[in-house]
C-alpha cells in the first residue's frame, strides 16, 4: 500500500486527469498486474505477438505510435525500438516505471501525454453536463502518418473514468452509455484515418463465473455494441482469478488482437481451443 501511495503521489498528470481518477486507476492496474503476473502472462504474450505480426506489415520503419501505452503490458517495447527509428508512447498518464523503461530502450523512444478522449477537461469543469465527444478522436498528428499505430487495449477503457465522473454528478445511465459508445466510435474512426499499419488490441467481453457452481456465468459487452474489424486472433485474459475480486469469483475478459480493418468485419486465426470451447470451458 505504501508503494502504491508513493507512486500515486509522484506520478505526473494534468489536474483534470488526476481529478477524474486516472492516476488512481493507473496505480491500481500496476498493483493488480504485480499480484497476477503469472495469470496475466499468456495475455501479455498474445497481445505482444499480435503487435509484432502487424509491425511486420508496416510500410516503413520510421515511426511507431502506441496509443494507451500505460504500463507497456501489451507493448513489446524493445522489439519496436529495435525496428523503428522512432517510437512514441501516448497516454493520459505515463507512470515513472514506463519513463525509466524508455531510457533503457534508447534515444528513439519518447512519451507524449495526451487525453485520447478529448473530454477530460470539459468533464472536470462541468461534470453535470454531457460532454460532446470529438469525432473522430483527436489523435496526435504524428499518428496519421506513422508507419505503425498500436491501440494497446485502451478502447474499452476510454469511457471508464468519464462514466464514473458522470455518475457521481448525477447524469443518468443513458447519457453515460451514449458517451461511452461515442468515445469508442470516435477512436475507431481516427484509427481508420491512419495511413500506416494499425494494430488494435482490445478486450470486448467480460465474463464473471462463480467457481463454486452457484449460478450461470454472466457476460457484459465492454464495447457497448461496437464490433471493430480485426484480422488476427482472439483469446481469454484471466483478469481476476478467484481471490482477486471475490473468493469464489473468476473474471475473464475476451480479447481480440491484430490488424485493424477500417472496412469492418473480422477474420481470426485458429489458435488453441475454439471460441465455442473456450466460452464453455469449465472453471478449475
Short mmCIF file of C-alpha atoms in Angstrom, two decimals:
data_model
loop_
_atom_site.label_atom_id
_atom_site.label_comp_id
_atom_site.label_asym_id
_atom_site.label_seq_id
_atom_site.Cartn_x
_atom_site.Cartn_y
_atom_site.Cartn_z
CA UNK A 1 0.00 0.00 0.00
CA UNK A 2 2.86 2.39 0.76
CA UNK A 3 4.37 1.80 -2.67
CA UNK A 4 1.00 2.49 -4.31
CA UNK A 5 0.58 5.70 -2.31
CA UNK A 6 4.05 6.95 -3.24
CA UNK A 7 3.51 6.06 -6.90
CA UNK A 8 0.16 7.86 -7.00
CA UNK A 9 1.66 10.91 -5.33
CA UNK A 10 4.67 11.15 -7.64
CA UNK A 11 3.08 10.23 -10.97
CA UNK A 12 2.89 13.37 -13.13
CA UNK A 13 -0.53 14.20 -14.56
CA UNK A 14 -2.58 17.28 -15.50
CA UNK A 15 -5.13 18.42 -12.88
CA UNK A 16 -8.18 17.21 -14.84
CA UNK A 17 -6.63 13.78 -15.36
CA UNK A 18 -5.85 13.42 -11.68
CA UNK A 19 -9.23 14.77 -10.60
CA UNK A 20 -11.13 12.25 -12.70
CA UNK A 21 -9.19 9.40 -11.08
CA UNK A 22 -6.96 8.26 -13.93
CA UNK A 23 -3.84 8.32 -11.76
CA UNK A 24 -5.60 6.15 -9.19
CA UNK A 25 -6.71 3.75 -11.94
CA UNK A 26 -3.18 3.59 -13.34
CA UNK A 27 -1.69 2.72 -9.96
CA UNK A 28 -4.42 0.15 -9.26
CA UNK A 29 -3.64 -1.54 -12.57
CA UNK A 30 0.04 -1.70 -11.65
CA UNK A 31 -0.77 -3.28 -8.28
CA UNK A 32 -3.02 -5.91 -9.83
CA UNK A 33 -0.54 -6.67 -12.60
CA UNK A 34 2.05 -7.46 -9.94
CA UNK A 35 -0.33 -9.68 -7.98
CA UNK A 36 -1.49 -11.51 -11.09
CA UNK A 37 1.76 -11.57 -13.06
CA UNK A 38 1.53 -15.30 -13.71
CA UNK A 39 -2.16 -15.28 -14.64
CA UNK A 40 -1.69 -12.33 -16.99
CA UNK A 41 1.41 -13.70 -18.72
CA UNK A 42 -0.48 -15.55 -21.51
CA UNK A 43 -2.50 -12.41 -22.29
CA UNK A 44 0.61 -10.29 -22.49
CA UNK A 45 2.32 -12.81 -24.75
CA UNK A 46 -0.66 -13.00 -27.10
CA UNK A 47 -1.03 -9.22 -27.27
CA UNK A 48 2.64 -8.54 -27.89
CA UNK A 49 2.78 -11.23 -30.55
CA UNK A 50 -0.18 -9.59 -32.30
CA UNK A 51 1.62 -6.24 -32.26
CA UNK A 52 4.72 -7.75 -33.83
CA UNK A 53 2.70 -9.52 -36.54
CA UNK A 54 1.14 -6.21 -37.57
CA UNK A 55 4.53 -4.47 -37.31
CA UNK A 56 5.75 -6.90 -39.98
CA UNK A 57 3.14 -5.36 -42.31
CA UNK A 58 4.18 -1.74 -41.71
CA UNK A 59 5.09 0.14 -44.91
CA UNK A 60 8.28 1.52 -43.37
CA UNK A 61 10.42 1.56 -40.24
CA UNK A 62 10.42 5.27 -39.48
CA UNK A 63 7.79 5.80 -36.78
CA UNK A 64 5.63 3.69 -34.48
CA UNK A 65 2.98 5.29 -32.26
CA UNK A 66 1.45 3.40 -29.33
CA UNK A 67 -1.88 4.71 -28.02
CA UNK A 68 -2.65 3.71 -24.44
CA UNK A 69 0.93 2.74 -23.65
CA UNK A 70 0.42 2.88 -19.87
CA UNK A 71 2.45 0.15 -18.18
CA UNK A 72 3.53 -1.40 -21.50
CA UNK A 73 1.66 -4.59 -20.62
CA UNK A 74 0.73 -5.25 -24.24
CA UNK A 75 3.69 -3.42 -25.78
CA UNK A 76 6.91 -5.19 -26.91
CA UNK A 77 8.91 -2.00 -26.44
CA UNK A 78 12.40 -3.38 -27.00
CA UNK A 79 11.38 -5.06 -30.26
CA UNK A 80 9.65 -1.93 -31.53
CA UNK A 81 12.61 0.26 -30.56
CA UNK A 82 14.95 -2.05 -32.44
CA UNK A 83 12.79 -1.99 -35.56
CA UNK A 84 11.62 1.63 -35.82
CA UNK A 85 13.70 4.78 -35.84
CA UNK A 86 11.21 6.46 -33.51
CA UNK A 87 8.66 5.07 -31.07
CA UNK A 88 6.20 7.45 -29.41
CA UNK A 89 4.26 6.20 -26.38
CA UNK A 90 0.97 8.05 -25.90
CA UNK A 91 -1.33 8.03 -22.88
CA UNK A 92 -3.11 10.33 -20.47
CA UNK A 93 -0.89 9.04 -17.65
CA UNK A 94 2.71 7.90 -18.18
CA UNK A 95 3.95 6.37 -14.90
CA UNK A 96 7.56 6.60 -13.80
CA UNK A 97 8.44 2.94 -14.42
CA UNK A 98 7.42 3.39 -18.06
CA UNK A 99 9.53 6.53 -18.31
CA UNK A 100 12.50 4.60 -16.94
CA UNK A 101 11.91 1.79 -19.43
CA UNK A 102 12.04 4.36 -22.19
CA UNK A 103 15.51 5.44 -21.11
CA UNK A 104 16.71 1.86 -21.32
CA UNK A 105 15.09 1.38 -24.73
CA UNK A 106 17.22 4.04 -26.38
CA UNK A 107 17.12 7.61 -27.70
CA UNK A 108 14.49 6.90 -30.34
CA UNK A 109 11.72 6.37 -27.78
CA UNK A 110 9.75 9.20 -26.21
CA UNK A 111 6.46 9.82 -24.42
CA UNK A 112 3.55 12.10 -25.21
CA UNK A 113 0.93 12.82 -22.57
CA UNK A 114 -2.40 13.23 -24.34
CA UNK A 115 -6.06 12.88 -23.43
CA UNK A 116 -7.24 10.37 -26.03
CA UNK A 117 -10.89 11.01 -25.13
CA UNK A 118 -10.86 14.76 -25.68
CA UNK A 119 -13.39 15.25 -22.87
CA UNK A 120 -11.48 15.04 -19.59
CA UNK A 121 -11.07 18.81 -19.32
CA UNK A 122 -14.71 19.67 -20.09
CA UNK A 123 -15.94 16.94 -17.72
CA UNK A 124 -13.74 18.14 -14.88
CA UNK A 125 -15.00 21.69 -15.37
CA UNK A 126 -18.68 20.79 -15.80
CA UNK A 127 -19.39 17.25 -14.58
CA UNK A 128 -23.19 17.64 -14.73
CA UNK A 129 -23.12 18.42 -18.47
CA UNK A 130 -23.00 15.61 -21.02
CA UNK A 131 -19.76 16.20 -22.94
CA UNK A 132 -19.52 16.45 -26.71
CA UNK A 133 -17.12 13.77 -27.93
CA UNK A 134 -14.80 14.87 -30.76
CA UNK A 135 -15.39 12.63 -33.77
CA UNK A 136 -13.02 11.37 -34.99
CA UNK A 137 -10.92 11.33 -31.84
CA UNK A 138 -8.17 13.92 -31.58
CA UNK A 139 -5.13 11.71 -32.03
CA UNK A 140 -1.69 13.33 -32.03
CA UNK A 141 -0.96 14.49 -35.61
CA UNK A 142 2.04 12.16 -35.82
CA UNK A 143 -0.27 9.13 -35.62
CA UNK A 144 -1.87 9.72 -39.00
CA UNK A 145 1.40 9.40 -40.90
CA UNK A 146 3.08 6.77 -38.68
CA UNK A 147 4.24 3.51 -40.22
CA UNK A 148 2.66 1.63 -37.32
CA UNK A 149 -0.09 2.68 -34.92
CA UNK A 150 -0.96 0.44 -31.98
CA UNK A 151 -4.13 0.88 -29.95
CA UNK A 152 -2.93 -1.01 -26.89
CA UNK A 153 -6.01 -2.28 -25.05
CA UNK A 154 -7.29 1.24 -24.46
CA UNK A 155 -10.56 1.12 -26.44
CA UNK A 156 -12.72 -0.35 -23.66
CA UNK A 157 -11.03 1.89 -21.07
CA UNK A 158 -11.75 5.24 -22.72
CA UNK A 159 -15.13 5.60 -21.02
CA UNK A 160 -14.31 4.22 -17.57
CA UNK A 161 -13.31 7.47 -15.88
CA UNK A 162 -15.85 9.65 -17.76
CA UNK A 163 -18.73 7.31 -16.86
CA UNK A 164 -17.68 7.25 -13.21
CA UNK A 165 -17.45 11.04 -13.10
CA UNK A 166 -20.80 11.48 -14.86
CA UNK A 167 -22.48 9.08 -12.45
CA UNK A 168 -21.14 10.95 -9.44
CA UNK A 169 -22.54 14.16 -10.92
CA UNK A 170 -25.98 12.60 -11.26
CA UNK A 171 -26.04 12.00 -15.02
CA UNK A 172 -28.21 9.01 -15.90
CA UNK A 173 -27.12 5.70 -17.34
CA UNK A 174 -28.38 6.52 -20.83
CA UNK A 175 -26.12 9.57 -21.03
CA UNK A 176 -23.19 7.54 -19.76
CA UNK A 177 -23.80 4.85 -22.38
CA UNK A 178 -24.08 7.43 -25.17
CA UNK A 179 -20.75 8.95 -24.24
CA UNK A 180 -19.12 5.53 -23.90
CA UNK A 181 -20.22 4.41 -27.36
CA UNK A 182 -19.31 7.80 -28.86
CA UNK A 183 -15.79 7.54 -27.44
CA UNK A 184 -15.35 4.07 -28.88
CA UNK A 185 -16.69 5.03 -32.30
CA UNK A 186 -14.55 8.18 -32.40
CA UNK A 187 -11.41 6.20 -31.56
CA UNK A 188 -12.13 3.68 -34.31
CA UNK A 189 -12.86 6.48 -36.78
CA UNK A 190 -9.50 8.05 -36.00
CA UNK A 191 -7.72 4.71 -36.42
CA UNK A 192 -9.32 4.43 -39.85
CA UNK A 193 -7.66 7.71 -40.85
CA UNK A 194 -4.14 6.45 -40.09
CA UNK A 195 -2.18 5.71 -43.25
CA UNK A 196 0.16 3.04 -41.88
CA UNK A 197 -0.47 -0.41 -40.47
CA UNK A 198 -2.83 -0.26 -37.49
CA UNK A 199 -2.84 -2.86 -34.71
CA UNK A 200 -5.89 -2.98 -32.46
CA UNK A 201 -5.71 -4.84 -29.16
CA UNK A 202 -8.94 -4.62 -27.18
CA UNK A 203 -10.95 -6.61 -24.71
CA UNK A 204 -14.60 -6.75 -25.75
CA UNK A 205 -16.42 -9.02 -23.31
CA UNK A 206 -16.31 -9.55 -19.55
CA UNK A 207 -17.28 -12.90 -18.10
CA UNK A 208 -17.97 -13.43 -14.40
CA UNK A 209 -18.28 -17.01 -13.22
CA UNK A 210 -18.70 -18.47 -9.74
CA UNK A 211 -16.17 -21.21 -9.05
CA UNK A 212 -18.46 -22.90 -6.50
CA UNK A 213 -21.08 -23.65 -9.15
CA UNK A 214 -23.57 -21.07 -7.87
CA UNK A 215 -25.45 -19.76 -10.89
CA UNK A 216 -24.60 -19.34 -14.54
CA UNK A 217 -21.84 -17.14 -15.87
CA UNK A 218 -22.74 -13.54 -16.61
CA UNK A 219 -21.31 -11.59 -19.54
CA UNK A 220 -21.01 -7.86 -20.23
CA UNK A 221 -20.28 -6.19 -23.57
CA UNK A 222 -17.30 -3.93 -22.92
CA UNK A 223 -17.66 -2.08 -26.24
CA UNK A 224 -21.35 -1.13 -25.93
CA UNK A 225 -22.30 -2.92 -29.13
CA UNK A 226 -19.34 -1.83 -31.26
CA UNK A 227 -17.50 -4.61 -33.08
CA UNK A 228 -14.35 -3.35 -34.76
CA UNK A 229 -12.95 -5.24 -37.70
CA UNK A 230 -9.74 -7.09 -36.86
CA UNK A 231 -7.69 -9.63 -38.75
CA UNK A 232 -5.86 -11.59 -36.09
CA UNK A 233 -6.54 -13.74 -33.06
CA UNK A 234 -8.82 -13.90 -30.02
CA UNK A 235 -8.08 -15.19 -26.55
CA UNK A 236 -9.20 -15.16 -22.93
CA UNK A 237 -7.46 -12.90 -20.42
CA UNK A 238 -7.62 -14.33 -16.90
CA UNK A 239 -8.14 -10.87 -15.42
CA UNK A 240 -9.13 -11.78 -11.88
CA UNK A 241 -8.59 -15.36 -10.72
CA UNK A 242 -10.50 -16.47 -7.62
CA UNK A 243 -9.49 -14.36 -4.64
CA UNK A 244 -8.84 -11.15 -6.59
CA UNK A 245 -12.40 -9.81 -6.83
CA UNK A 246 -14.08 -12.46 -4.74
CA UNK A 247 -13.23 -15.73 -3.04
CA UNK A 248 -15.40 -17.79 -5.39
CA UNK A 249 -15.42 -15.45 -8.38
CA UNK A 250 -13.38 -15.73 -11.55
CA UNK A 251 -13.36 -12.85 -14.05
CA UNK A 252 -12.11 -13.26 -17.59
CA UNK A 253 -12.06 -10.83 -20.50
CA UNK A 254 -12.32 -11.83 -24.13
CA UNK A 255 -9.67 -10.06 -26.20
CA UNK A 256 -9.08 -9.55 -29.91
CA UNK A 257 -5.79 -8.50 -31.41
CA UNK A 258 -4.47 -7.98 -34.90
CA UNK A 259 -4.58 -5.68 -37.89
CA UNK A 260 -7.44 -3.19 -37.72
CA UNK A 261 -9.79 -3.37 -40.70
CA UNK A 262 -11.30 0.04 -41.34
CA UNK A 263 -13.99 -1.52 -43.54
CA UNK A 264 -15.24 -3.66 -40.64
CA UNK A 265 -15.70 -7.40 -40.36
CA UNK A 266 -13.24 -9.75 -38.75
CA UNK A 267 -11.01 -12.68 -39.65
CA UNK A 268 -9.45 -14.63 -36.83
CA UNK A 269 -6.76 -17.25 -36.98
CA UNK A 270 -7.36 -20.52 -35.12
CA UNK A 271 -5.21 -20.52 -32.03
CA UNK A 272 -5.68 -23.07 -29.29
CA UNK A 273 -9.21 -24.24 -28.40
CA UNK A 274 -12.09 -22.93 -30.48
CA UNK A 275 -14.06 -19.91 -29.34
CA UNK A 276 -17.02 -22.12 -28.51
CA UNK A 277 -14.88 -24.44 -26.43
CA UNK A 278 -13.33 -21.52 -24.60
CA UNK A 279 -16.70 -19.98 -23.86
CA UNK A 280 -17.89 -23.24 -22.33
CA UNK A 281 -14.66 -24.22 -20.64
CA UNK A 282 -15.16 -25.33 -17.04
CA UNK A 283 -13.60 -23.27 -14.29
CA UNK A 284 -10.87 -25.18 -12.49
#
